[in-house]
PDB file of C-alpha atoms in Angstrom:
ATOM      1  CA  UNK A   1     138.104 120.952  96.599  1.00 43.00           C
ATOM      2  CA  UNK A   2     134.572 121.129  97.148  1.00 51.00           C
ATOM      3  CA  UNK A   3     133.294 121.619 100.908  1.00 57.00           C
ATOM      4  CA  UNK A   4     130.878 120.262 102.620  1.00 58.00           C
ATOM      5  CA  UNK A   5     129.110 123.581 103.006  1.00 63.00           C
ATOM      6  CA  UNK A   6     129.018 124.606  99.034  1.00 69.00           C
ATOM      7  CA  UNK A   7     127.650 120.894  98.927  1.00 70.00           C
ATOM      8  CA  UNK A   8     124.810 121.387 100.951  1.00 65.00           C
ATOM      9  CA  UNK A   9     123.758 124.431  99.116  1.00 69.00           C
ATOM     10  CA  UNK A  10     123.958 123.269  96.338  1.00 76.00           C
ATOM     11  CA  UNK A  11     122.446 120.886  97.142  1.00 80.00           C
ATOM     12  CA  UNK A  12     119.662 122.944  98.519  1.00 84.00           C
ATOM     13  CA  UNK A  13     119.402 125.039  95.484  1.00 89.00           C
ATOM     14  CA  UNK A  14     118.719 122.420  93.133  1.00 89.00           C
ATOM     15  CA  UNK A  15     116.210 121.370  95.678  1.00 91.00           C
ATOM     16  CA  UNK A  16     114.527 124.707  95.541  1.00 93.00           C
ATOM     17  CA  UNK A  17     114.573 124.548  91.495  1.00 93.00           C
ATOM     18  CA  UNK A  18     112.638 121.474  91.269  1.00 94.00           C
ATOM     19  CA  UNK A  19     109.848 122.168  93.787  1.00 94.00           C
ATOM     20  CA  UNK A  20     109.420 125.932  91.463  1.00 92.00           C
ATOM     21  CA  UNK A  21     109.493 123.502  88.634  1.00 89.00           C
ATOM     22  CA  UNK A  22     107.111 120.858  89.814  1.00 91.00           C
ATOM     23  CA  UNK A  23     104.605 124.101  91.273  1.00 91.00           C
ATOM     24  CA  UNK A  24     104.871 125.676  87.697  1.00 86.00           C
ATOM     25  CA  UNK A  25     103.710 122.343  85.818  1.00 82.00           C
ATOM     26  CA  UNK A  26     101.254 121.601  88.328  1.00 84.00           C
ATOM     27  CA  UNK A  27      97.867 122.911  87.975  1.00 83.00           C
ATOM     28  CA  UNK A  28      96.713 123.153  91.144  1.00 91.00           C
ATOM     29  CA  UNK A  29      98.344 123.913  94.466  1.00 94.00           C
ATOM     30  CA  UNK A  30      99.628 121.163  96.277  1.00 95.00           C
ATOM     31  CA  UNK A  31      99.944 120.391  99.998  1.00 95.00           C
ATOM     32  CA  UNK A  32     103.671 119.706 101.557  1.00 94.00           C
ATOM     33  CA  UNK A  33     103.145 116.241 101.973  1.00 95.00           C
ATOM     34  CA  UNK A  34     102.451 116.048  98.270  1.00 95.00           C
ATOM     35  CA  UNK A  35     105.675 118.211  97.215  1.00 95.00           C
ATOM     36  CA  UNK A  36     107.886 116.081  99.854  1.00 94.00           C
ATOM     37  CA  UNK A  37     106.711 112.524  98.149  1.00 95.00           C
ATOM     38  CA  UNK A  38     107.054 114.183  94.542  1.00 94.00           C
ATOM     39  CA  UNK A  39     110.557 115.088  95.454  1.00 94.00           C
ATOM     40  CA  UNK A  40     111.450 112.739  97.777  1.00 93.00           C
ATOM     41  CA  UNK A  41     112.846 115.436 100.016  1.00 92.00           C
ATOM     42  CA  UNK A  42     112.214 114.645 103.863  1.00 92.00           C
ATOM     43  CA  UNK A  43     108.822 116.639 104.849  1.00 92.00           C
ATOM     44  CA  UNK A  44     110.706 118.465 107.591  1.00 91.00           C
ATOM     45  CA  UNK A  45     113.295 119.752 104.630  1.00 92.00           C
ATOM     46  CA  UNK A  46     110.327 120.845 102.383  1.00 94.00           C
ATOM     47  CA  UNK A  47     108.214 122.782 105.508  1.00 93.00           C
ATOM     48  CA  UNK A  48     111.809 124.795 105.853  1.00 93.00           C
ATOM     49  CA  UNK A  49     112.302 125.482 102.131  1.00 94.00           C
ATOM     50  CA  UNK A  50     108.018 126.535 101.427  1.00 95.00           C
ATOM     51  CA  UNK A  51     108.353 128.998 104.275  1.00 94.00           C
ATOM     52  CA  UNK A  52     111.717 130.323 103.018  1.00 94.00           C
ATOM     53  CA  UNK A  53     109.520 130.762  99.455  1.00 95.00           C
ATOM     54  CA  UNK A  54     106.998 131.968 100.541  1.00 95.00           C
ATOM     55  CA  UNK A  55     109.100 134.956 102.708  1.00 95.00           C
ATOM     56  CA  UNK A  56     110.913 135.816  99.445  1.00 95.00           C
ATOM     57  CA  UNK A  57     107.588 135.614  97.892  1.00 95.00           C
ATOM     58  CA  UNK A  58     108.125 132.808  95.181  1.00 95.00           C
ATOM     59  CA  UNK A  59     105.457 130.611  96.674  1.00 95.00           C
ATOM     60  CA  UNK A  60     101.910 131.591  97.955  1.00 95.00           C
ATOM     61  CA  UNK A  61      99.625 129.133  99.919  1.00 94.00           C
ATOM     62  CA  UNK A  62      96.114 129.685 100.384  1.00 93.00           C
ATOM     63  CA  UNK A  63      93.411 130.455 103.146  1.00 92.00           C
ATOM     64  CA  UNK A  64      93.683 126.964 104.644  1.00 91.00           C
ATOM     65  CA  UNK A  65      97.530 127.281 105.483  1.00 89.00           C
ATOM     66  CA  UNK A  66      97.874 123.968 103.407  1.00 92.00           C
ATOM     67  CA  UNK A  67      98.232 124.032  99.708  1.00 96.00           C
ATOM     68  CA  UNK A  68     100.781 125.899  98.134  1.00 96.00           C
ATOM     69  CA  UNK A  69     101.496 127.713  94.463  1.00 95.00           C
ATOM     70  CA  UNK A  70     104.037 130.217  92.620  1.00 93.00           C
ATOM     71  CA  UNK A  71     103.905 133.552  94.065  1.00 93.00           C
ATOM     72  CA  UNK A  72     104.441 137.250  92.605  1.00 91.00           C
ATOM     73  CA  UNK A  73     107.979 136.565  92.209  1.00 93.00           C
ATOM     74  CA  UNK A  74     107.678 134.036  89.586  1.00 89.00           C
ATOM     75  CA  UNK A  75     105.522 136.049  88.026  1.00 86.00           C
ATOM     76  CA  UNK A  76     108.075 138.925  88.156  1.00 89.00           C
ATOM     77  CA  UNK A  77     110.795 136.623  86.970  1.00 88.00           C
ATOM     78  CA  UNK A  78     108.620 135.528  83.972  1.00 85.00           C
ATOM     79  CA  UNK A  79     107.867 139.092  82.714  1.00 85.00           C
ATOM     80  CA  UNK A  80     111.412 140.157  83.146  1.00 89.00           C
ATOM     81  CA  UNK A  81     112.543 137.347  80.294  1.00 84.00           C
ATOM     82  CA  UNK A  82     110.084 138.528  78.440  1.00 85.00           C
ATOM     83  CA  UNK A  83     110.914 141.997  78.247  1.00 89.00           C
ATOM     84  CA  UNK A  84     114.643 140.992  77.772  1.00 91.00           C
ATOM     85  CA  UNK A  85     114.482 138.644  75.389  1.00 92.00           C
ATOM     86  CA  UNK A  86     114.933 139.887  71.654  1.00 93.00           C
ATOM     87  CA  UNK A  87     112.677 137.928  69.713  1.00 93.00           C
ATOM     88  CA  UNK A  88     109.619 138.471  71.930  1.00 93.00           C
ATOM     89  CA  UNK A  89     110.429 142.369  71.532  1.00 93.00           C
ATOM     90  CA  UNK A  90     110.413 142.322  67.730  1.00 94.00           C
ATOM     91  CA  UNK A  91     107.967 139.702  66.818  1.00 95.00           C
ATOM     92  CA  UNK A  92     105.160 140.920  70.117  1.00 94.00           C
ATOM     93  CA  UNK A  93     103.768 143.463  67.294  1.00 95.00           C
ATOM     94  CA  UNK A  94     103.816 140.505  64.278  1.00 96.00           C
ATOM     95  CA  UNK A  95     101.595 138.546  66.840  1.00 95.00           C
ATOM     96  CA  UNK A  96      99.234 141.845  67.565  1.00 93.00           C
ATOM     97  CA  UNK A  97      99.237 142.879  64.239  1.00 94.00           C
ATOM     98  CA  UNK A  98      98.216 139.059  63.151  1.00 95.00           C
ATOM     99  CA  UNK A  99      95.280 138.573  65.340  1.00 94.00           C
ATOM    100  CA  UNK A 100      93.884 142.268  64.405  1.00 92.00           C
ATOM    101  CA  UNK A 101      94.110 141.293  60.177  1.00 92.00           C
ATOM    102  CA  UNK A 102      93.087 137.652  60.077  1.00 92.00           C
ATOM    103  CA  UNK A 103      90.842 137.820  63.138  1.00 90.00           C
ATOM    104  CA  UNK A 104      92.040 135.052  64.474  1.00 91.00           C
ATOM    105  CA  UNK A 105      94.055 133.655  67.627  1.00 91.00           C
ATOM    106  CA  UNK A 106      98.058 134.017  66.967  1.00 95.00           C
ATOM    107  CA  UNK A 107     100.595 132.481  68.854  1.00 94.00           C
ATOM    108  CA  UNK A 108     104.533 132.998  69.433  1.00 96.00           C
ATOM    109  CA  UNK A 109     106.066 129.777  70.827  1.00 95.00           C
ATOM    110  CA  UNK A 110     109.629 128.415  71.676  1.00 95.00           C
ATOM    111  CA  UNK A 111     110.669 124.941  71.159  1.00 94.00           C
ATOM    112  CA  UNK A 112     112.056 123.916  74.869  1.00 91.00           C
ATOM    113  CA  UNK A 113     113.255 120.093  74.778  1.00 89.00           C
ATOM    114  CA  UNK A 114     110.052 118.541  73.676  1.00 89.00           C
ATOM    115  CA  UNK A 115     107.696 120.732  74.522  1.00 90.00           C
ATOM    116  CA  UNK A 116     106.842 124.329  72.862  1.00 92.00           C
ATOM    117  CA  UNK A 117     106.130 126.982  75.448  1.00 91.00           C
ATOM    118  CA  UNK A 118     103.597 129.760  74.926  1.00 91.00           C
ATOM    119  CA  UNK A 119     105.628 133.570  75.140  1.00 93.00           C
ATOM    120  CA  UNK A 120     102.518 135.711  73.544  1.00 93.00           C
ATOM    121  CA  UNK A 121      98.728 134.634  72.850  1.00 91.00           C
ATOM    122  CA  UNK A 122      96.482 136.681  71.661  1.00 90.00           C
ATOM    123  CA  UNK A 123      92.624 135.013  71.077  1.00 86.00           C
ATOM    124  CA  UNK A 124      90.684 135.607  68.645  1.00 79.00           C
ATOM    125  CA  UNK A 125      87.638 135.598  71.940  1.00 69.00           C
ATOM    126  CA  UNK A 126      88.232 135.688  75.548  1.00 55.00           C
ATOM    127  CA  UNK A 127      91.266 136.096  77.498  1.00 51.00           C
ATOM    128  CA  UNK A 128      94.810 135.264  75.883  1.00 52.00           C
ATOM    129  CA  UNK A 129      96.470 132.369  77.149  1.00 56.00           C
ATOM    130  CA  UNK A 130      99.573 133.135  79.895  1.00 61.00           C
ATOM    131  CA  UNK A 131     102.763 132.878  78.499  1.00 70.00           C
ATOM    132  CA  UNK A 132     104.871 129.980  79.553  1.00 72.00           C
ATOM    133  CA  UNK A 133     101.750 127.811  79.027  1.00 80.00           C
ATOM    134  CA  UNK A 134     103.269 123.748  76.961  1.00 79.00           C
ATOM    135  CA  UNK A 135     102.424 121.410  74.766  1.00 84.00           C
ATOM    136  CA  UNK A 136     104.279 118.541  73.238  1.00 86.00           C
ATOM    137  CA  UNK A 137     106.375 119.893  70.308  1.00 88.00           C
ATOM    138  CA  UNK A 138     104.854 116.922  67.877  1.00 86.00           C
ATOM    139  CA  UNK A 139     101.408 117.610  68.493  1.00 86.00           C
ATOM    140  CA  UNK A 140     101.657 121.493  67.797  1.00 92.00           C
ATOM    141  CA  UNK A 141     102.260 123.424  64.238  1.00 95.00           C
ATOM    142  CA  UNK A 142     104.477 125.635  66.164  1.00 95.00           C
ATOM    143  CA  UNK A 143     106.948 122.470  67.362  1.00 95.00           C
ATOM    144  CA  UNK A 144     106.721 120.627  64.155  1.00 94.00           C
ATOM    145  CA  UNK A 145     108.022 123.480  61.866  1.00 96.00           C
ATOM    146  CA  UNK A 146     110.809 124.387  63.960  1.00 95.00           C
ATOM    147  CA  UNK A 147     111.967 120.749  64.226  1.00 94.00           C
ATOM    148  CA  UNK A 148     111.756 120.108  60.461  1.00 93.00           C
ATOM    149  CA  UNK A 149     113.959 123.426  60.359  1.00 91.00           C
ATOM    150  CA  UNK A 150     116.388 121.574  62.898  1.00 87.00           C
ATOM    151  CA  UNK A 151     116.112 118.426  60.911  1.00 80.00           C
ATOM    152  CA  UNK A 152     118.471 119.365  58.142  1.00 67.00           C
ATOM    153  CA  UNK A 153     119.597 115.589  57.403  1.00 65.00           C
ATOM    154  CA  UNK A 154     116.337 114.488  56.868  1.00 56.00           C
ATOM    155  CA  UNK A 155     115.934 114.533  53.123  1.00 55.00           C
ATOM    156  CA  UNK A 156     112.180 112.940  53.051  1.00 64.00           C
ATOM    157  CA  UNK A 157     109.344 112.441  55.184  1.00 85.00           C
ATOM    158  CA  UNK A 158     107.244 114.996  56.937  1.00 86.00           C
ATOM    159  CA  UNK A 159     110.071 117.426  58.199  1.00 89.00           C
ATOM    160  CA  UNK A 160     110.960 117.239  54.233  1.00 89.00           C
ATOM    161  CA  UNK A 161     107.548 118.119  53.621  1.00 91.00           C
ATOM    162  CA  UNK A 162     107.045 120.692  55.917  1.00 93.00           C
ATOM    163  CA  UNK A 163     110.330 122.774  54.668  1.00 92.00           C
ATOM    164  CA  UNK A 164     109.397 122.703  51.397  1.00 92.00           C
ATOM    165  CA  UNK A 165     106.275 123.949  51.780  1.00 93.00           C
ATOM    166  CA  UNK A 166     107.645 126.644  54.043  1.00 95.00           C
ATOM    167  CA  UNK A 167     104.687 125.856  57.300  1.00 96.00           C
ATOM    168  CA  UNK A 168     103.441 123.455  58.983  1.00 95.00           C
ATOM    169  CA  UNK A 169      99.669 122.860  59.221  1.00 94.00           C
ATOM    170  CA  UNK A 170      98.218 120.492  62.345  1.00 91.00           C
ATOM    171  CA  UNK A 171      94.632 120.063  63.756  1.00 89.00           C
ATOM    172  CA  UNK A 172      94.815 120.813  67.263  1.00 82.00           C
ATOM    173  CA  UNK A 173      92.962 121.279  70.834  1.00 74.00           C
ATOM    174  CA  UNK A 174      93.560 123.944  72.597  1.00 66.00           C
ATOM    175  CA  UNK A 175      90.786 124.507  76.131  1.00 63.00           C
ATOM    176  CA  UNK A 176      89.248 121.494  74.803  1.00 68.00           C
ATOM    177  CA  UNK A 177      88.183 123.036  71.470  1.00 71.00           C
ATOM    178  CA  UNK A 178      89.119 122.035  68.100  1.00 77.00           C
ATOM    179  CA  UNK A 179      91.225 123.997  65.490  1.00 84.00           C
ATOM    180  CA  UNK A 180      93.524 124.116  62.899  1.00 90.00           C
ATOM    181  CA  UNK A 181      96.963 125.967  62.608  1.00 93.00           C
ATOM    182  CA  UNK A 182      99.379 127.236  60.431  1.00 95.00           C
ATOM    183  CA  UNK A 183     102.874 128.007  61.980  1.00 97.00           C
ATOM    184  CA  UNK A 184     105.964 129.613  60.605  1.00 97.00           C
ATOM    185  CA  UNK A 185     108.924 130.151  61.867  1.00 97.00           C
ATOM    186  CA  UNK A 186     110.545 132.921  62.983  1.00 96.00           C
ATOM    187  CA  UNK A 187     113.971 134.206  61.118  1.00 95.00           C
ATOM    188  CA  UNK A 188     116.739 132.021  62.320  1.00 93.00           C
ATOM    189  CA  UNK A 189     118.883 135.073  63.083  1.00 92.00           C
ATOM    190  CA  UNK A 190     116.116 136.431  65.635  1.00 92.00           C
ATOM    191  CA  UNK A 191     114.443 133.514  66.951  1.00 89.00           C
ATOM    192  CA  UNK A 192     115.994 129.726  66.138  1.00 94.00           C
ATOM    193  CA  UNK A 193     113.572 128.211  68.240  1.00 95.00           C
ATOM    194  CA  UNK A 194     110.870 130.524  67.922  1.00 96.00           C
ATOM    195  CA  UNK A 195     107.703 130.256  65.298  1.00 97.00           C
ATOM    196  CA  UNK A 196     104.489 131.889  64.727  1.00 97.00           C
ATOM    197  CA  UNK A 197     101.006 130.046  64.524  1.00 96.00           C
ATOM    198  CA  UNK A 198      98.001 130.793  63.563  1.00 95.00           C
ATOM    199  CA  UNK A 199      94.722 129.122  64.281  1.00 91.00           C
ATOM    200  CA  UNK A 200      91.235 128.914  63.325  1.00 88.00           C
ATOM    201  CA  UNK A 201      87.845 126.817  64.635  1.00 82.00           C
ATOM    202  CA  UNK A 202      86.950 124.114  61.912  1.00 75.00           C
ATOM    203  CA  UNK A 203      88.107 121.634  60.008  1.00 72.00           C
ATOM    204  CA  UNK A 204      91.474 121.693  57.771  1.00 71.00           C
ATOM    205  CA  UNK A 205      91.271 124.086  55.653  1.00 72.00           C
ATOM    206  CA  UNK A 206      92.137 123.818  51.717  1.00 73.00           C
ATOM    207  CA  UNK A 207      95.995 124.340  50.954  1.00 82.00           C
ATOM    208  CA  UNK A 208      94.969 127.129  49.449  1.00 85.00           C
ATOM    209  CA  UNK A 209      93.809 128.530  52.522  1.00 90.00           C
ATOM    210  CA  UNK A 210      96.454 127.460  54.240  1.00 91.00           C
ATOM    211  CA  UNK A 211      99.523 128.696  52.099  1.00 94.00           C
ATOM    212  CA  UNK A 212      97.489 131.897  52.056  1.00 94.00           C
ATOM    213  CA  UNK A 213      97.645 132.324  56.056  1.00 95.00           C
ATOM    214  CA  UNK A 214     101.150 131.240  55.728  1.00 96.00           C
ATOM    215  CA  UNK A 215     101.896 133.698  53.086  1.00 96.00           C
ATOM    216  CA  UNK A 216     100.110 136.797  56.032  1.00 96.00           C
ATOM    217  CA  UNK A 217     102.705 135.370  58.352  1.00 97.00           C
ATOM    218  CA  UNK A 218     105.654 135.889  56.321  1.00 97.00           C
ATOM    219  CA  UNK A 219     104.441 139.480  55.181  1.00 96.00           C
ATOM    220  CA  UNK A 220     103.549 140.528  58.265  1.00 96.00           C
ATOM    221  CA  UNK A 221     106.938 139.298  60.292  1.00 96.00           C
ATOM    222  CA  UNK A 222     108.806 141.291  57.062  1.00 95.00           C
ATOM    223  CA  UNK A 223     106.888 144.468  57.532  1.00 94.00           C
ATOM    224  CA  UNK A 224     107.598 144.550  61.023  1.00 92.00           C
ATOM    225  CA  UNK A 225     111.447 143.751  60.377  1.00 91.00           C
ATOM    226  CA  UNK A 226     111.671 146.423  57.724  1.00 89.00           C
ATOM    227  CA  UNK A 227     109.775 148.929  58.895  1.00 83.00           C
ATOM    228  CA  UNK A 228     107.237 148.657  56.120  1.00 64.00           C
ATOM    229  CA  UNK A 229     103.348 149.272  55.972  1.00 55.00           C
ATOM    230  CA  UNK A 230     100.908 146.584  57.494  1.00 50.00           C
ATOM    231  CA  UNK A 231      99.256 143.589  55.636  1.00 48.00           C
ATOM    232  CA  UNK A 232      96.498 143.558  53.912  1.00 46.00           C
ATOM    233  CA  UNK A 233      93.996 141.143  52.293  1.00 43.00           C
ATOM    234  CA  UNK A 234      94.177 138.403  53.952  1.00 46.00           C
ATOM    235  CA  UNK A 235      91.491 138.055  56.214  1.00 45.00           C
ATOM    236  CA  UNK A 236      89.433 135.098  56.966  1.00 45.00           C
TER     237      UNK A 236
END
């Protein structure tokens, strides 16, 4: 029989998991008063649990003593999945070895519910996007060709499309500018989830282009699972 005691924590742990949840979708820091309407949890309840965070060193909150945010721990939490997961092991160097050949920005991302979460960026300029960064899966190359991989029963349409044609192609925004991508995904032994996009500034390219970039991917995520030489001539 369940106690009172086990109720109450767990009670207060799924309390705990939605404030880090809430904190890691939010862009900003956000005061307590904020947090305890979001939640609905009693603002006397939510001082207790951000000072207990902040101890352990999951939240920080800033100068003013009023606005609050993931701490190191997160962070540490993050980069621990990361390093343990399989896929991001093997397919880390596919993604590096990408970005160096076609010059361009590469992306491995998970399908997650409905959104696709970012595990490695690497830009083609400027600092790479933090993993654990989402989009909606629908509005992404990286979400649509893993769902038309999922969506076996579907024998027309776009998820047809997309399988037999081996990517998916999508115009997208990403930091509010404009490109295109071409996203693969990854073996179903190593990743199920997982795919590989690249993208490019402009408008949609030929299908030329595209099967072309699609055709680096492939190469380049069978060199690095067979041990084979790099790819070559396929820049753009």
């Amino acid at each position: 029989m369940t106690t009172g005691g086990t109720t109450a924590r767990v009670k207060s742990a799924d309390r705990t998991l939605e404030l880090l949840e809430l904190l890691a979708g939010s862009p900003d820091r956000r005061t307590p008063a904020e947090l305890a309407r979001d939640l609905a949890i009693p603002k006397s309840s939510m001082h207790g649990l951000l000072q207990t965070l902040v101890r352990r060193g999951w939240l920080e909150v800033d100068s003013s003593g009023s606005r609050y945010g993931l701490g190191l721990q997160a962070l540490r939490a993050g980069g621990a999945y990361l390093r343990a997961d399989r896929a991001v092991r093997r397919l880390t160097p596919v993604v590096e070895r990408l970005h160096q050949e076609l010059d361009a920005t590469v992306r491995l991302g998970r399908l997650v519910g409905e959104q696709v979460v970012c595990l490695v960026s690497r830009e083609r300029h400027g600092p790479a996007t933090g993993p654990g960064r989402h989009t909606p899966a629908r509005d992404t190359a990286l979400g649509a060709v893993v769902l038309a991989r999922r969506e076996v029963t579907a024998a027309g349409g776009e998820w047809a499309r997309i399988r037999a044609q081996g990517y998916a192609l999508a115009r997208e925004e990403i930091d509010g500018v404009a490109a295109w991508c071409v996203a693969v995904a990854a073996p179903a032994r190593l990743g199920p989830s997982d795919a590989i996009g690249v993208s490019f500034s402009g408008e949609l390219p030929p299908s030329a282009r595209a099967d072309a970039v699609a055709g680096a991917i492939v190469a380049a995520v069978t060199a690095e699972l067979t041990g084979r030489s790099g790819i070559s001539g396929h820049r753009h």
